[in-house]
Structure formats: C-alpha cells, structure tokens
CSV table of C-alpha atoms in Angstrom, one decimal:
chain,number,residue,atom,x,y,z
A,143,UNK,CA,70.3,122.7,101.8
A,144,UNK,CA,69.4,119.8,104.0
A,145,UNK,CA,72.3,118.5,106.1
A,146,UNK,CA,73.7,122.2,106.3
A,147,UNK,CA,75.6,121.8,103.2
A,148,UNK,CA,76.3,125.1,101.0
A,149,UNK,CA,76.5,125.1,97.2
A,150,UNK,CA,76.8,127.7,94.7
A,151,UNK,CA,74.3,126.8,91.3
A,152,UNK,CA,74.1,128.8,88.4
A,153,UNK,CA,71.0,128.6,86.5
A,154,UNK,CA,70.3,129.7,82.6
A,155,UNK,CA,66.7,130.2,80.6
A,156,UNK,CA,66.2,126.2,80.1
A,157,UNK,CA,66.2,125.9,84.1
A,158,UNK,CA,62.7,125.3,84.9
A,159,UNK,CA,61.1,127.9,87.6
A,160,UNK,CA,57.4,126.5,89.4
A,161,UNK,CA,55.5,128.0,92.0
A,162,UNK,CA,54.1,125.5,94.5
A,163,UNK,CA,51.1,125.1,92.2
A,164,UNK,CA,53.3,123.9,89.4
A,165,UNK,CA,52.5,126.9,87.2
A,166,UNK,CA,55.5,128.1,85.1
A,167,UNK,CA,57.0,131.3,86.8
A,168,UNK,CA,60.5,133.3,86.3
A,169,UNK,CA,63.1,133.2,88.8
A,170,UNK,CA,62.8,136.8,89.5
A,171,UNK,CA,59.6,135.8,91.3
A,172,UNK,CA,61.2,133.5,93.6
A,173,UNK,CA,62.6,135.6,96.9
A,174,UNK,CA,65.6,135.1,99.4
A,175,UNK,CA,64.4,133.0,102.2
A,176,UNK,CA,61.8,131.3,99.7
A,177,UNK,CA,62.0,127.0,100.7
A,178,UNK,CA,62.4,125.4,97.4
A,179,UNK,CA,63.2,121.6,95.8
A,180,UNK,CA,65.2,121.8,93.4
A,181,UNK,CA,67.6,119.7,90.9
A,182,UNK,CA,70.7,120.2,89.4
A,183,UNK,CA,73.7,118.8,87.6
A,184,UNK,CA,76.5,117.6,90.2
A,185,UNK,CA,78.6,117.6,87.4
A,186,UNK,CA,78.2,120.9,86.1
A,187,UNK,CA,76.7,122.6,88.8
A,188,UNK,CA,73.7,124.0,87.1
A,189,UNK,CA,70.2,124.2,88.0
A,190,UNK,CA,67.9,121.9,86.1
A,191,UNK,CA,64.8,122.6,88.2
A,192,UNK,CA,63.7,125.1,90.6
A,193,UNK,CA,60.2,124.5,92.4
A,194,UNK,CA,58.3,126.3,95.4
A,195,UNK,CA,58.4,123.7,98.4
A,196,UNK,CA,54.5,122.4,98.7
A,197,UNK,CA,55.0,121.1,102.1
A,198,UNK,CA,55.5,124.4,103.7
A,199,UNK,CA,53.7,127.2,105.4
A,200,UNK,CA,54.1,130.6,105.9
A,201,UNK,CA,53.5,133.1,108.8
A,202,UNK,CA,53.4,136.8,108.1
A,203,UNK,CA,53.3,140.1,110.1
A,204,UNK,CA,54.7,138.4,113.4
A,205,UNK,CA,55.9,141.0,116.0
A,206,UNK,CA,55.2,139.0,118.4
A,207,UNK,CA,57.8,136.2,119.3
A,208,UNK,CA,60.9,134.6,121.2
A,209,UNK,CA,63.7,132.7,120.8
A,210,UNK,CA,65.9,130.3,122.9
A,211,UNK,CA,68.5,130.0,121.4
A,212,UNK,CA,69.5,127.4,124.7
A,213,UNK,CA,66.8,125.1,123.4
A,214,UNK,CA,66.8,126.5,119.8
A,215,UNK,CA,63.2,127.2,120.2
A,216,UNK,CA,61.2,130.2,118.2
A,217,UNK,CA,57.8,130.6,119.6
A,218,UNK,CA,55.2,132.7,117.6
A,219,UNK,CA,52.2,133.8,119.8
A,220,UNK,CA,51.4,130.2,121.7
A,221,UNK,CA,52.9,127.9,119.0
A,222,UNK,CA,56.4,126.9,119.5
A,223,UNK,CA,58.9,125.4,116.5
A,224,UNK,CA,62.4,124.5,116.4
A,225,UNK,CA,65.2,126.0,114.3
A,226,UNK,CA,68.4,124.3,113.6
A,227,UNK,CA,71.9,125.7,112.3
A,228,UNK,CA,70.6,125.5,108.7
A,229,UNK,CA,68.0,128.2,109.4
A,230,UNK,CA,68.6,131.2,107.3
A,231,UNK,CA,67.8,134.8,108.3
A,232,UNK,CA,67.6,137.7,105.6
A,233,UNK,CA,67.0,140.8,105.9
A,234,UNK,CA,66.9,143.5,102.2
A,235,UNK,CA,68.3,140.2,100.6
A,236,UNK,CA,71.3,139.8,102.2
A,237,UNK,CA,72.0,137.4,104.8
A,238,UNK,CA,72.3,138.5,108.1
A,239,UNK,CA,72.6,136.8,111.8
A,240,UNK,CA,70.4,136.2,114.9
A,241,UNK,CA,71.8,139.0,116.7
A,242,UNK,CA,70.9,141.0,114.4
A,243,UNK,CA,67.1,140.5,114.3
A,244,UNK,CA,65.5,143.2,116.3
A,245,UNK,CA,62.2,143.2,118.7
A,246,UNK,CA,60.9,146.4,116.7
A,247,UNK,CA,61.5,144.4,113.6
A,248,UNK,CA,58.6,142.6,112.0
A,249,UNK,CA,59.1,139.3,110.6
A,250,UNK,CA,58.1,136.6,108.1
A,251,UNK,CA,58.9,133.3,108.8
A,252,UNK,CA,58.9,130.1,106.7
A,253,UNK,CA,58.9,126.4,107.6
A,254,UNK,CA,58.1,123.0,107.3
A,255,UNK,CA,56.1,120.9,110.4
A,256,UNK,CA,57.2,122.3,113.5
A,257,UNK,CA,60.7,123.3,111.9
A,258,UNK,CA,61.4,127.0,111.2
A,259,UNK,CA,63.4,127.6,108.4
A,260,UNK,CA,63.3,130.6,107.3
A,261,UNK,CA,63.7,134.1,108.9
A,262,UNK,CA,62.8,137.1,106.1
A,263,UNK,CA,62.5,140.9,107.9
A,264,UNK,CA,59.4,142.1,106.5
A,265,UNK,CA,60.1,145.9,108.5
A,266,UNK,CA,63.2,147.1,109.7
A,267,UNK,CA,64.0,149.6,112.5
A,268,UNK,CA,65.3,152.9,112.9
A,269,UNK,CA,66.5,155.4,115.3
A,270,UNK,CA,65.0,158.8,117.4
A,271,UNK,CA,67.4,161.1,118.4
A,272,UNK,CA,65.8,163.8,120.7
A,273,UNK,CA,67.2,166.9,120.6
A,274,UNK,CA,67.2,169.7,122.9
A,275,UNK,CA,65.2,167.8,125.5
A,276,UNK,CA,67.6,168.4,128.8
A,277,UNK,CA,64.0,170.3,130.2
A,278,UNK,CA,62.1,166.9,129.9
A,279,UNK,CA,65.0,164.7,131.5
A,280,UNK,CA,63.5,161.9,133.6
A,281,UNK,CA,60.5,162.1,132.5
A,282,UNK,CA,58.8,160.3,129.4
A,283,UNK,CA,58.5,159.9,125.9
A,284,UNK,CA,56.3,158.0,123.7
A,285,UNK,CA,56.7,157.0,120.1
A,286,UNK,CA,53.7,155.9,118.5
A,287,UNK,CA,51.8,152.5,120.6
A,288,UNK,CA,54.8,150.2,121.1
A,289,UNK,CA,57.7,153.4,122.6
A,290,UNK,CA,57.6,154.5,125.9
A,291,UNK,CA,60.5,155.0,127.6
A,292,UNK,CA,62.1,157.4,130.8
A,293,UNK,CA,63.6,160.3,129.1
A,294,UNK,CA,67.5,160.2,129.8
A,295,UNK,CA,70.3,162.5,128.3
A,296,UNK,CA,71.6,161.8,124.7
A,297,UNK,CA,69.4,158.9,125.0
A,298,UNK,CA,68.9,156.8,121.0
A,299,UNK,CA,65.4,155.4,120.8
A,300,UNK,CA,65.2,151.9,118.5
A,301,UNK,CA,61.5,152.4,116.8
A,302,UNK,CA,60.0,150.2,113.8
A,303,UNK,CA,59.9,151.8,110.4
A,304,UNK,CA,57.0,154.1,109.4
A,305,UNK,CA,54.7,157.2,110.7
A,306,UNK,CA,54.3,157.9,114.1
A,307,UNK,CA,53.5,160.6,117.2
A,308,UNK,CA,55.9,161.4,119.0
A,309,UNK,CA,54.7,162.9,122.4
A,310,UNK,CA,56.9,164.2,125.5
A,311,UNK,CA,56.4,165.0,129.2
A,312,UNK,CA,57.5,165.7,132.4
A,313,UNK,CA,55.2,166.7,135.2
A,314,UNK,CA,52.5,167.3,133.1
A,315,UNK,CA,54.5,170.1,130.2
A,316,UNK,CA,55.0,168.3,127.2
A,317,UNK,CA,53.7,168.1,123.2
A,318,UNK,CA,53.4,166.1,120.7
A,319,UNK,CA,55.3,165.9,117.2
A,320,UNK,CA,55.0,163.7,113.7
A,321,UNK,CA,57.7,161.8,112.9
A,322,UNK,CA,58.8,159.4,110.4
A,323,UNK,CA,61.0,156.6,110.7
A,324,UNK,CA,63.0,155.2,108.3
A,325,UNK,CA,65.3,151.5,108.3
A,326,UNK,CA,68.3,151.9,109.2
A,327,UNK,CA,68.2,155.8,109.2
A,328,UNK,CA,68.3,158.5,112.2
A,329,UNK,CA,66.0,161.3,112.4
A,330,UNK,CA,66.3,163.9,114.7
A,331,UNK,CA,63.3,165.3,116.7
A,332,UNK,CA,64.0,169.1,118.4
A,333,UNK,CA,61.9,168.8,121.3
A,334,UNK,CA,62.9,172.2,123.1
A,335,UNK,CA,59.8,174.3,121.8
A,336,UNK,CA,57.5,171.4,123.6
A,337,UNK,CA,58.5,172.9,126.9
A,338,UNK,CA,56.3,175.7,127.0
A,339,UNK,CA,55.6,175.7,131.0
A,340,UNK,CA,52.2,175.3,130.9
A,341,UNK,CA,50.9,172.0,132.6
A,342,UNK,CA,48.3,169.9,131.4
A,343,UNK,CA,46.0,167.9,133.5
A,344,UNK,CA,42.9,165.2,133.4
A,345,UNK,CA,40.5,163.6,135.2
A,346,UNK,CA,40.5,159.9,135.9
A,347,UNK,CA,37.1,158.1,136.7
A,348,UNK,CA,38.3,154.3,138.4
A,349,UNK,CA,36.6,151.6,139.2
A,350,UNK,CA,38.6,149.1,141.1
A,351,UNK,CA,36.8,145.5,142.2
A,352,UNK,CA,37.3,144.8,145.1
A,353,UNK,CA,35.7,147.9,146.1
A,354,UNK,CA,38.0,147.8,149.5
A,355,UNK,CA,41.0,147.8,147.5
A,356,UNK,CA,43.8,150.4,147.6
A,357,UNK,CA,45.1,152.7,145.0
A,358,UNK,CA,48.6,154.1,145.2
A,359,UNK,CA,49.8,156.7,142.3
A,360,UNK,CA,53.5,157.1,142.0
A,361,UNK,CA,53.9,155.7,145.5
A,362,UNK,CA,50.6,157.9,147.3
A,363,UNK,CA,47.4,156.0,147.8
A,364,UNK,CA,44.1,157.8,146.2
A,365,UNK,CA,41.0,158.1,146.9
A,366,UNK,CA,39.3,156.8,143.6
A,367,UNK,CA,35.8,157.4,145.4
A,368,UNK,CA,35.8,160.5,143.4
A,369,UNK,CA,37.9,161.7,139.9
A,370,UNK,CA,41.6,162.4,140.1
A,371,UNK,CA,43.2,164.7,138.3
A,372,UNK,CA,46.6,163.9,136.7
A,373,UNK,CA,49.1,165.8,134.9
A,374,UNK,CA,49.5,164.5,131.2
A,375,UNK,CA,52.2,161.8,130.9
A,376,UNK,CA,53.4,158.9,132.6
A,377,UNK,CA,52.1,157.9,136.2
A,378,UNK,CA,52.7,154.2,138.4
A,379,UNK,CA,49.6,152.8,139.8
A,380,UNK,CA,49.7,150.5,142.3
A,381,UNK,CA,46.5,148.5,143.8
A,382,UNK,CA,46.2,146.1,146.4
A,383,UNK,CA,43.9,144.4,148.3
A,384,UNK,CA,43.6,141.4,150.8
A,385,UNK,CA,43.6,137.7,148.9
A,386,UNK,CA,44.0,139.2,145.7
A,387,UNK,CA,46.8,139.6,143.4
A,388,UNK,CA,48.5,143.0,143.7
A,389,UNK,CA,48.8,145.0,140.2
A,390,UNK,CA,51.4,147.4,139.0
A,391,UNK,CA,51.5,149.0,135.9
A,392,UNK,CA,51.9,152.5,134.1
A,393,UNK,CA,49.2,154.7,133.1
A,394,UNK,CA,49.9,157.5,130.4
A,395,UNK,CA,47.3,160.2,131.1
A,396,UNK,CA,46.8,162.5,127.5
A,397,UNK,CA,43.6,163.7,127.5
A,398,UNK,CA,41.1,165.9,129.9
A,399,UNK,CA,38.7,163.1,131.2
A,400,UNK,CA,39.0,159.3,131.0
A,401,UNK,CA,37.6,156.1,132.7
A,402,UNK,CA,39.3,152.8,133.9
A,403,UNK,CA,37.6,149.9,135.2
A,404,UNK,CA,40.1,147.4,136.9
A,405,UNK,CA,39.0,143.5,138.7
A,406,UNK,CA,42.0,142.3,141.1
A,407,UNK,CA,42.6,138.3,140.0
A,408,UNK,CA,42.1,136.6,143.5
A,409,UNK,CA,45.3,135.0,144.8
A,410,UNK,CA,46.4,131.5,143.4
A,411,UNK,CA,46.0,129.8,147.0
A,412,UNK,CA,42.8,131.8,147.8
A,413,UNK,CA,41.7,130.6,144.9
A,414,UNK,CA,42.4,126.7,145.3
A,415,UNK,CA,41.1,126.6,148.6
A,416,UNK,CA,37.3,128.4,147.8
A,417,UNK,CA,37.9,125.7,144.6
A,418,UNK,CA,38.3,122.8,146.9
A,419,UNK,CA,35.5,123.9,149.4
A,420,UNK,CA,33.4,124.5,146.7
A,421,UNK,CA,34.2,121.0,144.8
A,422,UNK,CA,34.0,119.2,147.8
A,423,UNK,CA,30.5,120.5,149.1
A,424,UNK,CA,29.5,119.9,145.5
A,425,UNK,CA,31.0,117.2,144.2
A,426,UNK,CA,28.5,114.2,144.8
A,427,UNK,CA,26.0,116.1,143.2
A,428,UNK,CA,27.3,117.0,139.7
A,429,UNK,CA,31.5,116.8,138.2
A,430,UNK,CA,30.7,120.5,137.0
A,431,UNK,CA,31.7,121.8,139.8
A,432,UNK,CA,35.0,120.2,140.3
A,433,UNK,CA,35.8,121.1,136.8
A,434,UNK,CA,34.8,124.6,137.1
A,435,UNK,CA,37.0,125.0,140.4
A,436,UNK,CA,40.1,123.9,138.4
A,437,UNK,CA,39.7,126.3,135.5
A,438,UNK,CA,39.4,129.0,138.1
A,439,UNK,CA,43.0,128.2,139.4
A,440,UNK,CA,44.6,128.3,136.3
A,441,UNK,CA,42.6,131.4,135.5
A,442,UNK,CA,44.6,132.7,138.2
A,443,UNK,CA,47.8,131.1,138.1
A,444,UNK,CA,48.6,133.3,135.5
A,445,UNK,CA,48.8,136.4,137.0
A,446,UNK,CA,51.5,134.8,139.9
A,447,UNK,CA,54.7,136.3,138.3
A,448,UNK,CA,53.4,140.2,138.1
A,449,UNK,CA,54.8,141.9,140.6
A,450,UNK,CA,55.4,145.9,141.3
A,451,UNK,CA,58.8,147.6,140.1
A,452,UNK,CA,60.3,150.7,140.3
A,453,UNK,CA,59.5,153.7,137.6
A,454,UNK,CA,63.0,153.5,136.3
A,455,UNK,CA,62.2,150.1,135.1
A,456,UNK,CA,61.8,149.8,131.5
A,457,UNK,CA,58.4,149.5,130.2
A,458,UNK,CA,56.6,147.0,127.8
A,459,UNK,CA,53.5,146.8,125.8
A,460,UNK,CA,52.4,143.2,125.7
A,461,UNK,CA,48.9,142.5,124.3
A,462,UNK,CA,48.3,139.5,124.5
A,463,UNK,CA,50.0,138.8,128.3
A,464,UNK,CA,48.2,142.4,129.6
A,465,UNK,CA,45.4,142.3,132.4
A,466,UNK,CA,43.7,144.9,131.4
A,467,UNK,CA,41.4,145.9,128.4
A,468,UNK,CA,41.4,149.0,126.4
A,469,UNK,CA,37.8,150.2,124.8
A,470,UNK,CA,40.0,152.8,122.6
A,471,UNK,CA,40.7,151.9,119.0
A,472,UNK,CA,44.3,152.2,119.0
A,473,UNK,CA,45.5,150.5,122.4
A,474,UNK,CA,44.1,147.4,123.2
A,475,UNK,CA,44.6,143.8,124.9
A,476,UNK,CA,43.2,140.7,126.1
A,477,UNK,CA,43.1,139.4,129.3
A,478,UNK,CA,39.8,137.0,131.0
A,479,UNK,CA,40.4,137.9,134.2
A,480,UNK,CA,40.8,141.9,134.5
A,481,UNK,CA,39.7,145.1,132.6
A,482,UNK,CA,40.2,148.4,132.2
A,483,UNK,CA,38.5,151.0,130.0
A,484,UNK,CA,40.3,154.2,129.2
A,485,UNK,CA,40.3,156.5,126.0
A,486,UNK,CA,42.6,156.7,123.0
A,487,UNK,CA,44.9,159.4,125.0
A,488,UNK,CA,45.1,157.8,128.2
A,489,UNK,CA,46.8,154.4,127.9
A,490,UNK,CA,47.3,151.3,130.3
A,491,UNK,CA,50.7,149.6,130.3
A,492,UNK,CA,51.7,146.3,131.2
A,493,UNK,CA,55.1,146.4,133.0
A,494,UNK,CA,56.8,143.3,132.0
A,495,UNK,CA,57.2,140.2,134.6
A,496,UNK,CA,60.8,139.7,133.6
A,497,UNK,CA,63.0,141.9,136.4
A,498,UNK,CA,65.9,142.5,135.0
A,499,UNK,CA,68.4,141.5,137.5
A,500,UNK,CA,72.1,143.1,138.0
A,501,UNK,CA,75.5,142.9,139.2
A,502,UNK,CA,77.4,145.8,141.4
A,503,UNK,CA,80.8,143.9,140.9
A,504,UNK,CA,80.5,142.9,137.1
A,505,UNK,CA,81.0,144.9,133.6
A,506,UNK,CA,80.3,144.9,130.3
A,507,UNK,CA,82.5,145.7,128.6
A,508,UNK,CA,82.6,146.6,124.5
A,509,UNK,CA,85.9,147.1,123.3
A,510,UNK,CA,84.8,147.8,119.4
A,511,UNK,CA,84.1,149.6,117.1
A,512,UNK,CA,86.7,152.1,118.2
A,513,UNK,CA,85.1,155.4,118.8
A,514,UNK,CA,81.1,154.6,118.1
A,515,UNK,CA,79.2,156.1,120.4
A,516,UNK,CA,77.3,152.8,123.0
A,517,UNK,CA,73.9,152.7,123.8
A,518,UNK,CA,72.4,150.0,125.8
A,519,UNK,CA,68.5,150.0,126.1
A,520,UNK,CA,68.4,153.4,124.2
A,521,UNK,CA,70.6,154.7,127.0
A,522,UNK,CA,73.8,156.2,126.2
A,523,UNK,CA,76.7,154.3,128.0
A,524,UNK,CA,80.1,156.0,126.5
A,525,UNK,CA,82.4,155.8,124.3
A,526,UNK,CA,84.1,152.5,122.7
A,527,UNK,CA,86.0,150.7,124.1
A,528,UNK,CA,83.7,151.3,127.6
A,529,UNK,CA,82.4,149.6,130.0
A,530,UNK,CA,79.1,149.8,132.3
A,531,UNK,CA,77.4,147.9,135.3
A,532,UNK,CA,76.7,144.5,134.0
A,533,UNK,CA,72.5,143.3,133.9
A,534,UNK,CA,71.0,140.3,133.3
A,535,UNK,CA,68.7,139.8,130.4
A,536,UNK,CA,68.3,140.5,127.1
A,537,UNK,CA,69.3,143.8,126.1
A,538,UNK,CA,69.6,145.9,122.8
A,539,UNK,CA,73.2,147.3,121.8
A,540,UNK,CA,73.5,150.1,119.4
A,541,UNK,CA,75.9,151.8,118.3
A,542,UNK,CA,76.4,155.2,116.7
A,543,UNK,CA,79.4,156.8,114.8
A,544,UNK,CA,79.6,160.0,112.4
A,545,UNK,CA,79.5,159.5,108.9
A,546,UNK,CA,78.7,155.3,109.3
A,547,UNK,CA,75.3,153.6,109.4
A,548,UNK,CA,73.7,153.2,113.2
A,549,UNK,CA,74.1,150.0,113.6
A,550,UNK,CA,71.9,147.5,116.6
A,551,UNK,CA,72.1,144.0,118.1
A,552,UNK,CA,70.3,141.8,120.8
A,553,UNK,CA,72.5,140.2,123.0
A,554,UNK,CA,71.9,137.7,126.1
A,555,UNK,CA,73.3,138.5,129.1
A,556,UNK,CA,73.7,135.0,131.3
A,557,UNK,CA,73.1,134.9,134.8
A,558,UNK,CA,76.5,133.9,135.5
A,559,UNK,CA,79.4,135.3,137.5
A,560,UNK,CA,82.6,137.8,135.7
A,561,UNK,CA,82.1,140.3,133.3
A,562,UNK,CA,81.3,139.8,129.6
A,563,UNK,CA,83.3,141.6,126.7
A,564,UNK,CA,82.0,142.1,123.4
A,565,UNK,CA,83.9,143.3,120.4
A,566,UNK,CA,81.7,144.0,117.2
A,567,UNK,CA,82.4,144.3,113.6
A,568,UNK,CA,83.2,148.1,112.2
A,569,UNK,CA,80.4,150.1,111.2
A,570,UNK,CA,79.6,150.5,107.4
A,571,UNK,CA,80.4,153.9,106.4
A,572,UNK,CA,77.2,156.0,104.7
A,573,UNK,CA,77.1,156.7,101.4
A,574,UNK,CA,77.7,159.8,100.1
C-alpha cells in the first residue's frame, strides 16, 4: 500500500472484484503484482472492494533495462522511472528481491507516471552445463542470439527459458546441438562428439569506409582488398583509421561465404572542427548549416566510450547501442552512423563499453551456502566458503549444490577499497 504500509485482508463472495473498465470480474483474474484501489473494513479487516488501478500503465516483454539502485532509477529502453521501497517484485507468484532479478530474465513491469511499481518476471532463466568439452577449452560457445561466452572448464552458463542452438568451437572444430532450457532447471549438453577434428572455414567479403582504414583479426592486420577465409567461430576485429573512431568487436564466422560492410564514425573533435568550419563559412547564408553541423557532433559523440578489449573479455549483445547493422533475420541492430551486413551464421557483436575493472589485492569472498559449488560470470570459482580476485561491476553469482535447486543473484561490486563478503541464504532442496 501507499506509505509502505503492509496489511493482510481477507476477502469473501460479497467482496466486489472490477477490472479497470468497471466490468464485474472474479478475483482469480486479478494477478500478483496487479496495481489495484481497493476498500475494506478497518475494523474487521475485510475486503469490501477490489478494483484494477485506471491510472496505470503497463510495459511488457522488456529485456532490455537498468537499475540504479544509487538513484533508485529503472530505465526501460530510453525512458527512465523511479521505484521506491514499496515496489514489489514477483516472480511464479511469490515475492522475491532485486537481487534476484536476472539480465536473462524477461520482465513486466507496472506503474503509475514515472513511478514503477511493479516488477512481475514474465520468463525465468535456467542453466547449461557442458559436458565433456575439456577439447573446446578457451574457445567459444554460443547459445541461441543473446549467449556467447569463452569456453572455460566446469563453466555454468545462465540462459533464458525456451528452445535454443547450442553451437561450439575452437579453432574452427566445433557443432551445433538443440537444447531446451527450462526455469530454474539444469540441463546438461555432452559436447565431446562435436570435436570431430575436421576444421571448418568461410569467406568474408569486407567493405570498410574509409577505404585507407586498417583491419586487424585477432591481433594481425588483413588485407580486406580480397575475401578472407576464417575458421568457424569466434574472431576480434579490430579497425582503425586516422580521425576516425577506432572499432572493436567480435565476429562469429558459421557459414562458408558472408559479407560485412563497416563506416568508421569520424572522431568527436574531427568532427566539431569540420562542423565549425563548415558553420562558419556558411552561416550568414542560411541557419541550416549551423544546425546540421551540431547534429553531426552528437551523431558522433556517441561512439566516444567504445574502445578495444582483450578476447577474454566478456561479450554482449546490445541492439539497440551496436554500430553495426545486420541484413540476416535473426541478428540485428540499429545504429545511424555504421553498418555492417553479414548472414544469419556469421554474426557481429558489440563488445560492451563498460571495462570491467579489478583489484590484484582485494577478494571476494562468499562464505555460504556451505558446500554449493560458486560461479561468478558462468565461471566456476570454488567451493563455499571461497574466495577469488575481487572486480568491479555488476556480476552474476550462482550457485550450485547436489540434490538443491541452482540458485543465481546480481550483485554490485563498488569501486571502493577492501574486499567484500557475501553470505547467502541455503539452497532449497529439489523435490523428489
């Protein structure tokens, strides 16, 4: 309720249930996380009247979002709400906390203005286990569009519910399985008979403006004057050029032939000072020009914070931040200042801006659950209570037991100095 206060109501056939329209509807319709007005007895603590809030909205399907929990801001694609300590988070009806929302997790939310109230998980997660994959260590695996990850050993991968491919590689040997994700669950994918020595390849066409640029893959420059052949899996590109931005990202080669077309963002300063020439040989004759100078700099402004990092890194699939765009059905993203063209097996990833920083002198460490097997990042980190090399950022926590439920969180780490301890609540043994 309003105010943060709780109450327990009971309600009985003479309460009376409306939808937002005021149409007469049974309480089984109404859902946890659902904003209503309601009345009720202070006296006897029952439910008169239960209606669907009018005054509200609701947004669907989100997958993609943040939260600062500093500022207690939620932003949903560009829009950004607040949330306050009454906002309620369920997930399979029950209540659950921030830290347990998960980035693979696909959410409803509910609100009124630019308040969120309201967190329902539409789609859980669940959890890849490869098995037998000690052949494909370091290099990578993919689950469906959203996955892809350096192979390490006894590695966990966190991946939304539903039907996906899984595909393999490592210097070009590799395959590709079905695999189905369920919440909560683990399944178990035995990679072994994926390694069958034989190395697949394929052609790249690029086309790179400027056309003096330079093209590094996996740290040796190309020349993209003519195709190059790749083996299938997961390659860094690097290209650079004079007064243009410089662009890093990953390309996942999976098919025998494919094109990418790529246009550099000139440099923010490059760009402000051809602006200002321009305005100011033009200005006297029409304010167009002036106007079309400053759009160009925060055209480019926006490309200021991509920078290259190493292969190890983890890597993101961001749509909607990307510079490149994809003519294949199933990967694409926007961008107005670059493109690329590839096919549906040979994908273009956006490596995410955010560099994860770290600490050589502090831990974290997590003392609990006793015995459940710690992952951070899908990486296996030992045994609880362990510790590990301490890294800034917002990381994913899972942990893993025999005979209890996998169970993840999202923590924070601050940028601040001494280690950080965390002690979470026992794992919920399966059913039998």
């Amino acid at each position: 309720m309003a105010g943060g206060n709780k109450y327990s109501l009971s309600y009985s056939g003479t309460t009376n249930v409306k939808d937002r329209f005021g149409q007469i509807i049974s309480m089984t319709q109404i859902q946890p996380g659902e904003l209503v007005d309601i009345v009720y007895s202070a006296h006897s603590k029952v439910l008169l009247e239960v209606s669907v809030s009018e005054e509200t909205w609701t947004n669907t399907g989100i997958i993609k979002y943040s939260i600062d929990k500093a500022r207690k801001i939620i932003q949903i694609g560009s829009e950004k709400y607040k949330y306050t300590k009454d906002l309620v988070m369920i997930s399979q009806g029950k209540v659950i906390e921030m830290i347990d929302l998960n980035s693979k997790d696909v959410l409803t939310m509910k609100g009124r203005g630019k308040t969120v109230n309201s967190i329902i998980v539409e789609k859980g997660h669940g959890y890849v286990r490869l098995e037998n994959e000690s052949a494909f260590i370091d290099g990578f695996v993919e689950v469906g569009q959203s996955v892809i990850l350096p192979v390490t050993e006894n590695m966990l991968i966190t991946v939304g519910e539903g039907d996906y491919n899984l595909r393999i590689t490592n210097h070009g040997i590799g395959g590709t399985k079905p695999v189905t994700v369920l919440r909560d669950e683990e399944v178990v994918v035995d990679v072994g008979d994926l390694y069958d020595g034989t190395e697949m390849t394929g052609d790249i066409a690029f086309t790179i403006t400027p056309s003096n640029a330079k093209l590094y893959i996996n740290g040796e420059e190309k020349n993209y004057g003519e195709l190059i052949n790749l083996s299938y899996g997961v390659h860094q590109i690097l290209i650079e050029a004079d007064g243009y931005e410089t662009l890093s990202r990953y390309l996942n080669v999976g098919q025998p032939l494919a094109s990418i077309e790529i246009m550099l963002e000139k440099k923010e300063d490059t760009a402000q000072s051809s602006s200002s020439s321009s305005s100011s040989t033009s200005s006297q004759k029409t304010s167009t020009s002036s106007s079309s100078s400053s759009s160009s700099s925060r055209g480019s402004s926006s490309s200021t914070q991509r920078r290259p990092i190493p292969m190890t890194s983890s890597i993101v699939r961001n749509s909607s931040t990307s510079s490149s765009k994809s003519s294949s059905s199933s990967s694409s993203s926007s961008s107005s200042s670059s493109s690329s063209s590839t096919s549906s097996s040979s994908t273009y990833e956006n490596i995410s801006s955010d560099v994860i920083q770290s600490s050589t002198m502090n831990k974290i460490f997590i003392d609990g659950p006793e015995g459940a097997e710690v992952y951070m990042d899908g990486n296996y980190k030992g045994i609880a209570p362990t510790n590990f090399k301490k890294e800034i950022g917002s990381h994913e926590i899972i942990l893993r037991q025999e005979g209890y439920r996998t169970k993840s969180y999202t923590v924070e780490i601050e940028n601040e100095e001494g280690d950080v301890t965390f002690s979470f609540s026992p794992l919920i043994r399966q059913e039998e």
